[in-house]
C-alpha positions as a printed NumPy array, in Angstrom:
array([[-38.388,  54.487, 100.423],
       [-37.628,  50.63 , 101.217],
       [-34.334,  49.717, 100.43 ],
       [-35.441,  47.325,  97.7  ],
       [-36.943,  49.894,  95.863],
       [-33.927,  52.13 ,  95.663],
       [-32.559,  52.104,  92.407],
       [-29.263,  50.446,  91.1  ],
       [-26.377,  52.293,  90.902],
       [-24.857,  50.776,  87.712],
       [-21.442,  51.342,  86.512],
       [-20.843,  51.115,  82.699],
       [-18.634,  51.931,  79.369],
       [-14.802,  52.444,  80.522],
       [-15.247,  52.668,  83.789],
       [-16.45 ,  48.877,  83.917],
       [-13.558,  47.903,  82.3  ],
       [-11.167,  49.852,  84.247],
       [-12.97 ,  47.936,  87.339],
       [-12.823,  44.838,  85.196],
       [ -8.595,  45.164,  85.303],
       [ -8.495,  45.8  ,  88.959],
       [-11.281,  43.112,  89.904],
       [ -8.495,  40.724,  88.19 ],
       [ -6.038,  42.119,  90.892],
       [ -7.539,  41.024,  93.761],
       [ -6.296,  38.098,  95.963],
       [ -7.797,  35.715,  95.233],
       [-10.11 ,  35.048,  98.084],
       [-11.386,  39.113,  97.089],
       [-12.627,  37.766,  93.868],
       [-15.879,  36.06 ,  94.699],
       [-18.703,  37.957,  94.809],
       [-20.139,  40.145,  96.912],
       [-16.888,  40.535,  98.477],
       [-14.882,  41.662,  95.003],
       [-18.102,  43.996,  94.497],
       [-17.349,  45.962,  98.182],
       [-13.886,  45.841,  97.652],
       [-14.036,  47.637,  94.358],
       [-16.793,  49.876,  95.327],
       [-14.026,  51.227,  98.306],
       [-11.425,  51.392,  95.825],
       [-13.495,  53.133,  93.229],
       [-14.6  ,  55.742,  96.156],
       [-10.908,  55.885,  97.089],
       [ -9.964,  56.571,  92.977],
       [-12.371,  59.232,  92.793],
       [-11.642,  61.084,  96.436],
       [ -7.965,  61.037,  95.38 ],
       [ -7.157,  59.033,  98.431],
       [ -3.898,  57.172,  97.497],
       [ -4.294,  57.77 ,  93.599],
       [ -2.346,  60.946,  94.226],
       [  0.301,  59.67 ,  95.856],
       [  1.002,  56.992,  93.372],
       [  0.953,  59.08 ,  90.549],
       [  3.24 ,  61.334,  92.221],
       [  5.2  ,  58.684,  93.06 ],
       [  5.054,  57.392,  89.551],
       [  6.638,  60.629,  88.52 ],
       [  9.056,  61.067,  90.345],
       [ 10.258,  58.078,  89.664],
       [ 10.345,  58.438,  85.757],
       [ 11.671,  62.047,  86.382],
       [ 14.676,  60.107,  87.678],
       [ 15.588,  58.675,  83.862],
       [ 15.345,  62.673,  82.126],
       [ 16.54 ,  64.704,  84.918],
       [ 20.202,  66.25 ,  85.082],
       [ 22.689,  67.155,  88.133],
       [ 24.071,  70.603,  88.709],
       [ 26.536,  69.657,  86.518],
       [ 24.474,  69.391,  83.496],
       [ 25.022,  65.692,  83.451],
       [ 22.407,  63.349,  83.16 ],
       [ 21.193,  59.941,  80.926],
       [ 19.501,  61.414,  78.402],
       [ 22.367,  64.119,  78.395],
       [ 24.823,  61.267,  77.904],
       [ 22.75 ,  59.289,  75.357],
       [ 23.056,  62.693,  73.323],
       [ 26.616,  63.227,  73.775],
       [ 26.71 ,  59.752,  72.49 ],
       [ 25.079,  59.723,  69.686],
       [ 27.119,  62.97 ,  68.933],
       [ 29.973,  60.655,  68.853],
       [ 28.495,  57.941,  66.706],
       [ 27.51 ,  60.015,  63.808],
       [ 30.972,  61.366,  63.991],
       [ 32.552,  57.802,  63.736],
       [ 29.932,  56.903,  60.808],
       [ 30.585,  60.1  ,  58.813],
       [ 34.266,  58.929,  59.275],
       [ 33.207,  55.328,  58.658],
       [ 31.239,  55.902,  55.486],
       [ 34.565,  57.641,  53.994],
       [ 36.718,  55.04 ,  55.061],
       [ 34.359,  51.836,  54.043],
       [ 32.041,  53.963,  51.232],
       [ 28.101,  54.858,  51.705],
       [ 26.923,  51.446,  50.651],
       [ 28.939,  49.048,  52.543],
       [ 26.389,  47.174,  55.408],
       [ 28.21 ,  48.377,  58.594],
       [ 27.906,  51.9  ,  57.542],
       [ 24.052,  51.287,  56.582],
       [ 23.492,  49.293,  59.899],
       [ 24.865,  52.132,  62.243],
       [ 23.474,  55.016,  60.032],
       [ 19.925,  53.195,  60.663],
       [ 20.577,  52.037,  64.286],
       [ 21.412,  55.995,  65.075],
       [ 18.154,  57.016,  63.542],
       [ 16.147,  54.622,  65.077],
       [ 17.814,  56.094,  68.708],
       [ 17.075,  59.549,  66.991],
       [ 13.58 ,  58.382,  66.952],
       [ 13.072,  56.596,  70.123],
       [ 10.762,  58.141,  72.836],
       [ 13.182,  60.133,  75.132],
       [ 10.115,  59.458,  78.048],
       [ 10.16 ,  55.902,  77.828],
       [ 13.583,  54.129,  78.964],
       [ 12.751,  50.548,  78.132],
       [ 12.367,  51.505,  74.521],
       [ 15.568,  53.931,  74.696],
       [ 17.922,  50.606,  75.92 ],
       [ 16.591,  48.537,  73.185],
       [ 17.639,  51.659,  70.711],
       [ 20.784,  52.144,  72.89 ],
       [ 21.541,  48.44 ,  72.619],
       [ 21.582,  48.351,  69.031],
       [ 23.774,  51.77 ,  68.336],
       [ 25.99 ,  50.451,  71.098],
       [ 26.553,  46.909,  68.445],
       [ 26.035,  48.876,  65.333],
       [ 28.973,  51.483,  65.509],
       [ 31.143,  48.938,  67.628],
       [ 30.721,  46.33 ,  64.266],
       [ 31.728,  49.446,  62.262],
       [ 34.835,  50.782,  64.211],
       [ 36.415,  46.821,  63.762],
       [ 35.778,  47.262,  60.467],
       [ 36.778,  50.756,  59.182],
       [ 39.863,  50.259,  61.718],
       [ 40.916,  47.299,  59.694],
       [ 40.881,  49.442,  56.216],
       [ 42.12 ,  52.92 ,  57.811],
       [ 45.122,  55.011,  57.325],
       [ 47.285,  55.874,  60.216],
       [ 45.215,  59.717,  60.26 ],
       [ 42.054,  58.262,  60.459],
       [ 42.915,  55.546,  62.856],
       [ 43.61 ,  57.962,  65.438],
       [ 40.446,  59.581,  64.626],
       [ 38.538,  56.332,  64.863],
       [ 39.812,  55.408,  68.115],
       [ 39.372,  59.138,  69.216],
       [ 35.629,  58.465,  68.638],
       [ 35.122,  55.729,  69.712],
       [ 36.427,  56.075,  73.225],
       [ 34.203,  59.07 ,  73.883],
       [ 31.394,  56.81 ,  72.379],
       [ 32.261,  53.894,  74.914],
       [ 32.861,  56.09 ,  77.739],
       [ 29.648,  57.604,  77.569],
       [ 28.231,  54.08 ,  77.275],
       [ 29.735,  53.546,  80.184],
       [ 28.401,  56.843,  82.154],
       [ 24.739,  55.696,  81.099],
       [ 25.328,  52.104,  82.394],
       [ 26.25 ,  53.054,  85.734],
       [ 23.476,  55.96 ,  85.903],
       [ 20.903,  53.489,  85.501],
       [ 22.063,  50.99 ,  87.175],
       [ 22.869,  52.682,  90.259],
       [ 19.98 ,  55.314,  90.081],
       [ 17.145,  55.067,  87.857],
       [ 16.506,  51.   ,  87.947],
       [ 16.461,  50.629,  91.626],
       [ 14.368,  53.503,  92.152],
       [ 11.733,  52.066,  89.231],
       [ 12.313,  48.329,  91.053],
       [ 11.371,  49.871,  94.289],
       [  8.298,  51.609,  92.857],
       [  6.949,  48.765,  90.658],
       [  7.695,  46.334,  94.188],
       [  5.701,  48.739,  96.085],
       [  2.724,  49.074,  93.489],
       [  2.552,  45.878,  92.68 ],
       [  1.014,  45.08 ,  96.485],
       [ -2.6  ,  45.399,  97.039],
       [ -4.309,  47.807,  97.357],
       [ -1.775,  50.356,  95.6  ],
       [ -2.218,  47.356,  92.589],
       [ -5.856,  48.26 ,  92.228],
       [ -5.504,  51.909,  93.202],
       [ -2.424,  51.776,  90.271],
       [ -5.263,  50.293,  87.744],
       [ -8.186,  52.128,  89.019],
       [ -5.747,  55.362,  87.963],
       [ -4.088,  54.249,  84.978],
       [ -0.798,  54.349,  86.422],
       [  1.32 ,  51.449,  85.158],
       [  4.779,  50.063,  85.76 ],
       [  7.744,  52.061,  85.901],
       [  9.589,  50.355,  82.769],
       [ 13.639,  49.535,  83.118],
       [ 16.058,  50.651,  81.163],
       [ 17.078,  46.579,  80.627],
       [ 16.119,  44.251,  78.531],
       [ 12.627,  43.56 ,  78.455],
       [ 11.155,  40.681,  79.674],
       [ 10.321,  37.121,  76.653]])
Protein backbone atom coordinates (compact mmCIF):
# COMPACT_ATOMS: atom_id res chain seq x y z
CA UNK A 1 0.00 0.00 0.00
CA UNK A 2 1.47 3.63 -0.84
CA UNK A 3 1.86 5.63 2.01
CA UNK A 4 -0.76 8.13 0.86
CA UNK A 5 -3.27 5.70 0.85
CA UNK A 6 -2.82 4.56 4.40
CA UNK A 7 -5.47 5.71 6.43
CA UNK A 8 -5.48 8.51 9.17
CA UNK A 9 -5.02 7.69 12.46
CA UNK A 10 -7.37 10.26 14.10
CA UNK A 11 -7.52 11.01 17.69
CA UNK A 12 -10.91 12.24 19.09
CA UNK A 13 -13.47 12.87 22.20
CA UNK A 14 -11.28 13.27 25.56
CA UNK A 15 -8.36 12.21 24.43
CA UNK A 16 -8.13 15.35 21.99
CA UNK A 17 -8.64 17.46 24.67
CA UNK A 18 -6.32 15.93 27.03
CA UNK A 19 -3.71 16.49 23.97
CA UNK A 20 -5.30 19.89 23.56
CA UNK A 21 -3.94 20.81 27.47
CA UNK A 22 -0.54 19.44 26.87
CA UNK A 23 -0.16 20.91 23.19
CA UNK A 24 -0.62 24.33 25.31
CA UNK A 25 2.50 23.16 27.34
CA UNK A 26 4.89 23.10 24.90
CA UNK A 27 7.72 25.70 24.46
CA UNK A 28 6.87 27.63 22.46
CA UNK A 29 8.94 26.94 19.43
CA UNK A 30 7.09 23.00 19.93
CA UNK A 31 3.84 24.60 19.14
CA UNK A 32 3.84 25.04 15.40
CA UNK A 33 2.84 22.42 13.47
CA UNK A 34 4.11 19.50 12.41
CA UNK A 35 6.53 19.75 15.10
CA UNK A 36 3.73 20.06 18.17
CA UNK A 37 1.96 17.05 16.19
CA UNK A 38 5.42 14.64 16.64
CA UNK A 39 6.00 15.89 19.86
CA UNK A 40 2.62 14.90 21.16
CA UNK A 41 2.40 11.79 19.20
CA UNK A 42 5.89 10.70 21.44
CA UNK A 43 4.33 11.86 24.46
CA UNK A 44 1.02 10.20 23.84
CA UNK A 45 3.11 6.81 23.01
CA UNK A 46 5.11 7.56 26.17
CA UNK A 47 1.43 8.11 28.28
CA UNK A 48 0.18 4.96 27.07
CA UNK A 49 3.61 2.65 27.47
CA UNK A 50 3.75 4.02 31.04
CA UNK A 51 7.13 5.44 30.33
CA UNK A 52 7.48 8.34 32.86
CA UNK A 53 3.61 8.53 33.68
CA UNK A 54 4.39 6.02 36.38
CA UNK A 55 6.90 7.62 37.93
CA UNK A 56 5.12 10.87 38.25
CA UNK A 57 2.17 9.54 39.63
CA UNK A 58 4.17 7.75 42.07
CA UNK A 59 5.89 10.61 42.71
CA UNK A 60 2.70 12.54 43.00
CA UNK A 61 1.81 10.23 45.81
CA UNK A 62 4.21 10.13 47.70
CA UNK A 63 4.32 13.41 47.92
CA UNK A 64 0.62 13.97 49.09
CA UNK A 65 1.15 10.87 51.39
CA UNK A 66 3.54 13.27 53.11
CA UNK A 67 0.41 15.72 54.39
CA UNK A 68 -1.81 12.31 55.98
CA UNK A 69 0.93 10.16 57.08
CA UNK A 70 2.01 9.77 60.89
CA UNK A 71 5.54 8.99 62.69
CA UNK A 72 6.07 6.07 65.00
CA UNK A 73 4.88 8.16 67.44
CA UNK A 74 1.43 8.47 66.23
CA UNK A 75 2.02 12.07 65.46
CA UNK A 76 1.24 13.54 62.35
CA UNK A 77 -0.80 16.85 60.63
CA UNK A 78 -3.89 15.54 60.23
CA UNK A 79 -3.36 13.87 63.76
CA UNK A 80 -2.71 17.35 65.12
CA UNK A 81 -5.50 19.14 63.19
CA UNK A 82 -7.75 16.52 65.15
CA UNK A 83 -6.30 16.98 68.44
CA UNK A 84 -7.04 20.52 67.64
CA UNK A 85 -10.19 20.68 66.85
CA UNK A 86 -10.68 18.43 70.01
CA UNK A 87 -9.59 21.45 71.81
CA UNK A 88 -11.72 24.01 70.06
CA UNK A 89 -15.02 22.43 70.60
CA UNK A 90 -13.96 22.16 74.16
CA UNK A 91 -13.26 25.99 74.42
CA UNK A 92 -16.71 26.70 72.46
CA UNK A 93 -18.80 24.36 74.65
CA UNK A 94 -17.09 26.44 77.46
CA UNK A 95 -17.54 29.61 75.41
CA UNK A 96 -21.21 29.19 74.61
CA UNK A 97 -21.81 28.89 78.60
CA UNK A 98 -19.82 31.71 79.38
CA UNK A 99 -21.09 34.21 76.39
CA UNK A 100 -24.73 32.17 75.72
CA UNK A 101 -25.60 30.07 72.35
CA UNK A 102 -26.53 33.13 70.36
CA UNK A 103 -23.82 35.54 70.89
CA UNK A 104 -21.66 35.89 67.22
CA UNK A 105 -18.25 34.61 68.50
CA UNK A 106 -19.78 31.48 69.70
CA UNK A 107 -21.79 31.12 66.24
CA UNK A 108 -18.58 32.07 64.22
CA UNK A 109 -16.31 29.32 65.87
CA UNK A 110 -19.19 26.72 66.16
CA UNK A 111 -19.45 27.22 62.16
CA UNK A 112 -15.69 27.69 61.45
CA UNK A 113 -15.19 24.08 63.38
CA UNK A 114 -17.76 22.51 61.17
CA UNK A 115 -16.63 23.80 58.14
CA UNK A 116 -12.88 22.13 59.26
CA UNK A 117 -15.16 19.08 60.21
CA UNK A 118 -16.12 19.14 56.66
CA UNK A 119 -13.06 19.94 54.79
CA UNK A 120 -11.41 17.23 52.57
CA UNK A 121 -8.75 15.58 54.88
CA UNK A 122 -6.86 14.66 51.15
CA UNK A 123 -6.60 18.03 50.01
CA UNK A 124 -4.25 20.43 52.21
CA UNK A 125 -4.84 23.70 50.42
CA UNK A 126 -8.48 23.50 51.30
CA UNK A 127 -7.64 22.15 55.00
CA UNK A 128 -5.34 25.66 55.67
CA UNK A 129 -8.07 27.80 54.43
CA UNK A 130 -10.48 25.75 57.07
CA UNK A 131 -7.52 25.75 59.54
CA UNK A 132 -7.07 29.48 59.01
CA UNK A 133 -10.43 30.36 59.91
CA UNK A 134 -10.85 27.99 63.25
CA UNK A 135 -7.40 29.26 64.11
CA UNK A 136 -9.28 33.30 64.05
CA UNK A 137 -12.62 32.01 65.03
CA UNK A 138 -11.89 30.42 68.55
CA UNK A 139 -8.90 32.95 69.11
CA UNK A 140 -11.87 36.00 68.65
CA UNK A 141 -13.85 33.84 71.14
CA UNK A 142 -11.22 33.09 73.93
CA UNK A 143 -10.66 37.33 74.10
CA UNK A 144 -14.02 37.46 74.49
CA UNK A 145 -15.37 34.80 76.93
CA UNK A 146 -11.97 35.61 78.92
CA UNK A 147 -13.18 39.12 79.35
CA UNK A 148 -16.74 37.89 80.92
CA UNK A 149 -15.30 34.67 82.85
CA UNK A 150 -15.10 33.72 86.41
CA UNK A 151 -11.82 32.92 87.95
CA UNK A 152 -12.90 28.72 87.40
CA UNK A 153 -13.50 29.10 83.99
CA UNK A 154 -10.63 31.35 83.23
CA UNK A 155 -8.29 28.73 84.06
CA UNK A 156 -10.23 26.47 81.96
CA UNK A 157 -10.18 28.88 79.05
CA UNK A 158 -6.60 29.39 79.07
CA UNK A 159 -6.17 25.55 79.69
CA UNK A 160 -7.78 25.20 76.22
CA UNK A 161 -6.57 27.36 74.54
CA UNK A 162 -2.90 26.64 74.97
CA UNK A 163 -3.35 23.06 73.84
CA UNK A 164 -5.34 24.66 70.89
CA UNK A 165 -2.31 27.07 70.03
CA UNK A 166 0.26 24.58 70.64
CA UNK A 167 -1.08 22.26 68.30
CA UNK A 168 -1.34 25.18 65.87
CA UNK A 169 1.93 25.48 66.32
CA UNK A 170 2.96 21.58 65.77
CA UNK A 171 0.99 21.80 62.32
CA UNK A 172 2.84 25.03 61.29
CA UNK A 173 6.16 23.68 61.62
CA UNK A 174 5.10 20.12 60.08
CA UNK A 175 4.24 21.75 56.99
CA UNK A 176 6.49 24.04 56.76
CA UNK A 177 9.44 22.02 57.31
CA UNK A 178 8.05 18.76 55.66
CA UNK A 179 5.11 18.65 53.56
CA UNK A 180 5.52 22.22 51.55
CA UNK A 181 9.02 21.74 50.47
CA UNK A 182 8.51 18.33 49.44
CA UNK A 183 5.13 19.53 47.28
CA UNK A 184 7.50 22.78 46.06
CA UNK A 185 10.07 20.35 44.94
CA UNK A 186 7.55 18.14 43.12
CA UNK A 187 5.42 20.87 41.45
CA UNK A 188 9.29 22.57 40.41
CA UNK A 189 10.16 19.33 38.97
CA UNK A 190 6.76 18.71 37.04
CA UNK A 191 6.35 21.81 35.98
CA UNK A 192 9.57 21.26 33.36
CA UNK A 193 8.94 19.77 30.07
CA UNK A 194 8.41 16.96 29.28
CA UNK A 195 7.21 15.72 32.89
CA UNK A 196 4.61 19.05 32.19
CA UNK A 197 3.04 17.21 29.31
CA UNK A 198 3.60 13.71 30.65
CA UNK A 199 1.80 15.39 34.11
CA UNK A 200 -1.26 16.49 31.66
CA UNK A 201 -1.19 13.64 29.33
CA UNK A 202 -1.85 11.59 32.92
CA UNK A 203 -4.02 13.77 34.78
CA UNK A 204 -1.66 14.33 37.43
CA UNK A 205 -1.83 17.93 38.65
CA UNK A 206 -0.03 20.11 41.15
CA UNK A 207 0.76 19.10 44.49
CA UNK A 208 -1.41 21.92 46.35
CA UNK A 209 0.27 23.80 49.64
CA UNK A 210 -0.98 23.91 52.70
CA UNK A 211 -0.65 28.12 52.35
CA UNK A 212 -2.63 30.46 51.19
CA UNK A 213 -3.68 30.09 47.81
CA UNK A 214 -2.62 32.06 45.18
CA UNK A 215 -5.27 35.79 43.94
Amino acid sequence: MQLEQQETFEITGPQLEVLGRAESKLPAPARKKPVAALALAALALVSVLGIGGVKLRMRYDRTLALYTRTDEYGNGILQDQDAQADAAASLIRLGERILGEQDETVARARNALDGWNASDKQDPAEQYDCNAELYSAVGDLYLAADRAAGEGEAAQLEALYAEFTSRQALIERAAANTYNPAAESYNSAADWFPANLIGALWGVEEAPLFAPGAD
